[in-house]
XYZ file of C-alpha atoms in Angstrom:
293
model
C -19.770 -21.806 -45.607
C -21.789 -18.671 -44.807
C -23.764 -17.325 -47.768
C -23.414 -13.579 -48.211
C -26.789 -12.340 -49.374
C -29.979 -10.628 -48.254
C -30.829 -7.657 -46.074
C -28.098 -7.198 -43.463
C -27.720 -4.553 -40.770
C -24.478 -2.806 -39.863
C -25.667 -2.418 -36.296
C -24.828 0.435 -33.925
C -22.994 -0.272 -30.667
C -24.926 1.264 -27.760
C -22.984 2.802 -24.883
C -24.202 3.805 -21.443
C -22.055 5.811 -19.053
C -19.030 5.058 -21.176
C -19.517 1.294 -21.278
C -21.004 -1.180 -23.758
C -24.753 -1.423 -23.121
C -25.432 -5.120 -23.688
C -29.109 -4.907 -22.672
C -29.941 -2.310 -25.333
C -27.788 -4.190 -27.839
C -29.748 -7.405 -27.343
C -33.015 -5.514 -27.792
C -31.741 -3.915 -30.993
C -30.858 -7.337 -32.397
C -34.250 -8.790 -31.459
C -35.960 -5.905 -33.250
C -33.871 -6.528 -36.356
C -34.709 -10.226 -36.445
C -38.414 -9.596 -35.835
C -38.453 -7.240 -38.830
C -36.998 -9.706 -41.308
C -33.284 -8.849 -41.380
C -31.167 -11.798 -42.575
C -27.843 -11.072 -40.879
C -26.388 -8.808 -38.185
C -23.045 -7.101 -38.769
C -21.495 -5.999 -35.446
C -18.269 -4.027 -34.997
C -18.261 -2.259 -38.334
C -18.018 1.447 -39.123
C -21.575 1.998 -37.887
C -20.689 0.126 -34.688
C -17.815 2.534 -33.857
C -15.503 -0.473 -33.944
C -12.291 1.535 -33.959
C -13.126 2.863 -30.474
C -13.634 -0.583 -28.921
C -10.833 -2.226 -26.969
C -10.167 -5.948 -27.399
C -12.284 -6.971 -24.395
C -15.204 -4.864 -25.595
C -14.875 -6.331 -29.076
C -15.162 -9.794 -27.559
C -18.271 -8.776 -25.592
C -20.011 -7.167 -28.572
C -19.389 -10.062 -30.956
C -20.133 -12.672 -28.281
C -23.408 -11.000 -27.333
C -24.411 -10.752 -30.986
C -23.717 -14.448 -31.577
C -25.768 -15.395 -28.495
C -28.786 -13.383 -29.651
C -28.613 -14.494 -33.289
C -27.885 -18.183 -32.708
C -30.066 -20.373 -34.879
C -32.005 -17.417 -36.275
C -29.818 -15.218 -38.488
C -26.171 -15.007 -39.450
C -23.431 -12.964 -37.786
C -20.884 -11.237 -40.016
C -18.394 -9.820 -37.528
C -16.321 -6.786 -38.397
C -12.593 -7.342 -37.957
C -10.721 -4.474 -39.538
C -7.457 -2.649 -38.962
C -4.480 -1.295 -40.874
C -2.373 -3.902 -39.064
C -2.730 -7.360 -40.627
C -1.551 -9.122 -37.470
C -4.222 -7.360 -35.409
C -6.940 -8.256 -37.930
C -5.931 -11.911 -37.744
C -6.173 -11.832 -33.928
C -9.640 -10.298 -34.126
C -10.769 -12.694 -36.851
C -9.614 -15.722 -34.856
C -11.438 -14.424 -31.790
C -14.650 -13.795 -33.750
C -14.444 -17.300 -35.190
C -13.951 -18.799 -31.721
C -17.014 -16.894 -30.486
C -19.156 -18.424 -33.220
C -19.331 -15.702 -35.877
C -20.339 -17.101 -39.252
C -17.961 -14.921 -41.247
C -15.593 -11.953 -41.016
C -15.999 -8.527 -42.639
C -12.676 -6.740 -42.989
C -12.189 -3.208 -44.273
C -9.258 -2.361 -46.537
C -6.299 -1.123 -44.441
C -6.558 2.634 -44.013
C -3.797 5.243 -43.734
C -0.960 2.866 -44.798
C -2.235 3.082 -48.416
C -1.038 -0.379 -49.507
C -0.582 -1.315 -53.157
C -2.956 -3.729 -54.889
C -0.437 -6.511 -54.227
C -0.292 -5.492 -50.563
C -4.084 -5.672 -50.371
C -4.027 -9.131 -51.936
C -1.419 -10.372 -49.450
C -3.331 -8.787 -46.544
C -6.589 -10.576 -47.314
C -4.845 -13.832 -48.211
C -3.149 -13.821 -44.799
C -6.501 -13.299 -43.055
C -8.185 -16.052 -45.071
C -5.322 -18.457 -44.354
C -5.662 -17.823 -40.618
C -9.369 -18.711 -40.231
C -11.804 -21.355 -41.437
C -14.865 -19.121 -41.704
C -15.756 -16.945 -44.680
C -13.950 -13.648 -45.199
C -15.698 -10.649 -46.785
C -13.716 -7.735 -48.198
C -15.023 -4.269 -47.365
C -14.168 -1.556 -49.880
C -15.013 1.995 -48.821
C -12.394 4.316 -50.357
C -14.139 7.458 -49.113
C -13.153 6.494 -45.568
C -9.902 4.597 -46.132
C -8.205 6.398 -49.062
C -7.670 2.922 -50.569
C -9.652 1.411 -53.436
C -9.245 -2.315 -54.003
C -9.645 -2.712 -57.749
C -11.544 -5.425 -59.647
C -8.436 -7.343 -60.737
C -7.263 -7.726 -57.144
C -10.767 -8.716 -56.027
C -10.917 -11.307 -58.819
C -7.616 -12.820 -57.642
C -8.886 -12.947 -54.069
C -12.142 -14.570 -55.182
C -10.107 -17.648 -56.143
C -9.338 -18.241 -52.450
C -11.993 -20.656 -51.182
C -13.027 -18.836 -48.012
C -12.973 -15.293 -49.450
C -16.651 -15.329 -50.236
C -17.572 -11.802 -51.230
C -17.156 -8.058 -51.030
C -19.111 -5.231 -49.463
C -18.730 -2.616 -52.197
C -19.045 1.029 -51.171
C -16.912 2.716 -53.793
C -20.056 4.315 -55.221
C -19.087 3.140 -58.701
C -21.498 0.898 -60.577
C -18.803 0.516 -63.234
C -16.492 -0.985 -60.643
C -19.245 -3.229 -59.288
C -20.031 -4.466 -62.814
C -16.370 -5.239 -63.461
C -16.018 -7.160 -60.193
C -19.091 -9.275 -60.969
C -17.735 -9.936 -64.470
C -14.201 -10.882 -63.361
C -14.694 -12.641 -60.017
C -15.120 -16.386 -59.670
C -18.647 -17.735 -60.040
C -20.386 -17.774 -56.656
C -18.429 -14.802 -55.319
C -20.975 -12.428 -53.778
C -21.065 -8.656 -54.215
C -23.276 -6.721 -51.802
C -23.981 -3.026 -51.534
C -22.370 -0.925 -48.843
C -24.430 2.118 -49.842
C -28.146 2.225 -49.044
C -28.644 4.605 -51.974
C -27.318 2.014 -54.438
C -29.019 -1.140 -53.195
C -31.561 -1.401 -55.999
C -29.150 -0.462 -58.826
C -26.616 -2.998 -57.555
C -29.220 -5.749 -57.227
C -30.254 -5.040 -60.806
C -26.755 -5.773 -62.159
C -26.113 -8.894 -60.096
C -25.567 -7.786 -56.509
C -26.691 -10.155 -53.793
C -27.851 -7.839 -51.016
C -27.171 -4.870 -48.788
C -25.251 -4.223 -45.583
C -27.394 -1.320 -44.481
C -27.091 1.654 -42.156
C -30.717 2.759 -42.610
C -31.997 -0.631 -41.427
C -31.044 0.327 -37.875
C -34.043 2.637 -38.121
C -36.187 0.934 -40.779
C -35.379 -2.792 -40.847
C -38.767 -3.844 -42.216
C -38.531 -1.545 -45.244
C -34.968 -2.613 -46.072
C -35.973 -6.261 -45.795
C -39.124 -5.715 -47.869
C -37.158 -4.039 -50.643
C -34.746 -6.964 -50.939
C -37.534 -9.547 -50.753
C -39.567 -7.692 -53.383
C -36.630 -7.650 -55.788
C -35.911 -11.348 -55.302
C -39.604 -12.140 -55.825
C -39.551 -10.224 -59.102
C -41.786 -7.428 -57.829
C -39.711 -4.635 -59.322
C -42.531 -2.113 -58.990
C -42.573 -2.558 -55.198
C -38.781 -2.593 -54.945
C -38.577 0.650 -56.931
C -41.334 2.276 -54.861
C -39.485 1.404 -51.641
C -36.237 2.753 -53.104
C -37.846 6.138 -53.708
C -39.746 6.078 -50.417
C -36.553 5.484 -48.424
C -34.269 7.773 -50.415
C -34.820 10.883 -48.223
C -34.244 8.729 -45.134
C -30.995 7.387 -46.597
C -29.880 10.966 -47.196
C -30.699 11.931 -43.615
C -28.616 9.030 -42.265
C -25.552 10.688 -43.800
C -26.273 14.334 -43.009
C -23.245 14.101 -40.708
C -20.539 11.449 -40.398
C -21.886 7.909 -40.013
C -22.891 6.690 -37.423
C -23.780 10.025 -35.799
C -27.175 10.498 -37.510
C -28.319 6.873 -37.381
C -27.372 6.430 -33.736
C -29.095 9.700 -32.883
C -32.193 8.480 -34.723
C -32.225 5.198 -32.807
C -31.775 7.181 -29.574
C -34.695 9.469 -30.464
C -36.754 6.308 -30.949
C -35.934 5.378 -27.343
C -33.834 2.320 -28.189
C -30.347 3.447 -27.049
C -28.634 6.267 -25.205
C -27.426 9.168 -27.346
C -23.813 8.433 -26.504
C -20.754 8.423 -28.746
C -17.049 7.951 -28.268
C -14.610 10.656 -29.254
C -13.598 11.727 -31.808
C -17.266 11.295 -32.769
C -19.665 13.589 -30.934
C -23.361 14.443 -30.776
C -25.152 15.735 -33.831
C -25.639 19.495 -34.255
C -28.907 20.930 -32.911
C -29.941 22.023 -36.412
C -29.488 18.570 -37.885
C -31.108 16.940 -34.886
C -34.273 18.926 -35.519
C -34.212 17.898 -39.189
C -33.804 14.288 -38.101
C -36.732 14.532 -35.663
C -38.952 15.985 -38.376
C -38.123 13.200 -40.792
C -38.597 10.441 -38.212
C -42.049 11.874 -37.494
C -42.864 11.890 -41.213
C -41.943 8.207 -41.432
C -43.907 7.535 -38.206
C -40.883 6.256 -36.289
C -41.555 8.569 -33.325
C -44.490 8.476 -30.929
């Protein structure tokens, strides 16, 4: 079973002239691997997954698996507010060779805690690979609580949770209540180090699209017991983390990667290009971190 830990990248999905740009995508993945990232996470929030049709989803996940094969893991996003649709996506990702599935809590429907339990149980029952819960209440209006997560942790192939509630209290309670071996990873770049310090197992990062080496170094430093280095990297990257969320994710991070010459600056509605003011701020910061030129 896939082990959920380490420095992982919620990778952007590049588009060119309205279509998935597989050439740029492969180059992005190669850059991530070369800079020490442990796992690629395609078709998540940062990958504009909700704008991909089923055929595009298959291409993105399939391309990611091809590039990562034998090198790093693939944790494929498969999220929807329709359980049946998630199961179809999860089965497809499994058939394409993804190591595990990352599935966001159903948005808009606002299910109860029991509904969330039944939703994830149905997904886990439908596939053989690992299933990772993704909790991000700021985007979904749903917060899966520690008791429900603990129940789900008893299901063999529900292996962990990407926690982006922003609450260290909630993270602590999940770690305390969940089955031994259940992995909790950060979904907030800002909270990577605090979460590692209380028992978290890694980060699914947005910032690593821009700075994979630094994100990887921070995780490796913590695991090696070099807390001084891990703390220094936390503070060094903090302004960059802030800049990645100056507008709705993934607008800033994709713009940054485009400014670095790695993808086209192309989004799908309802997302649009970053404001000129924020773009100038982004350029200035990328220069300060020596990511341009």
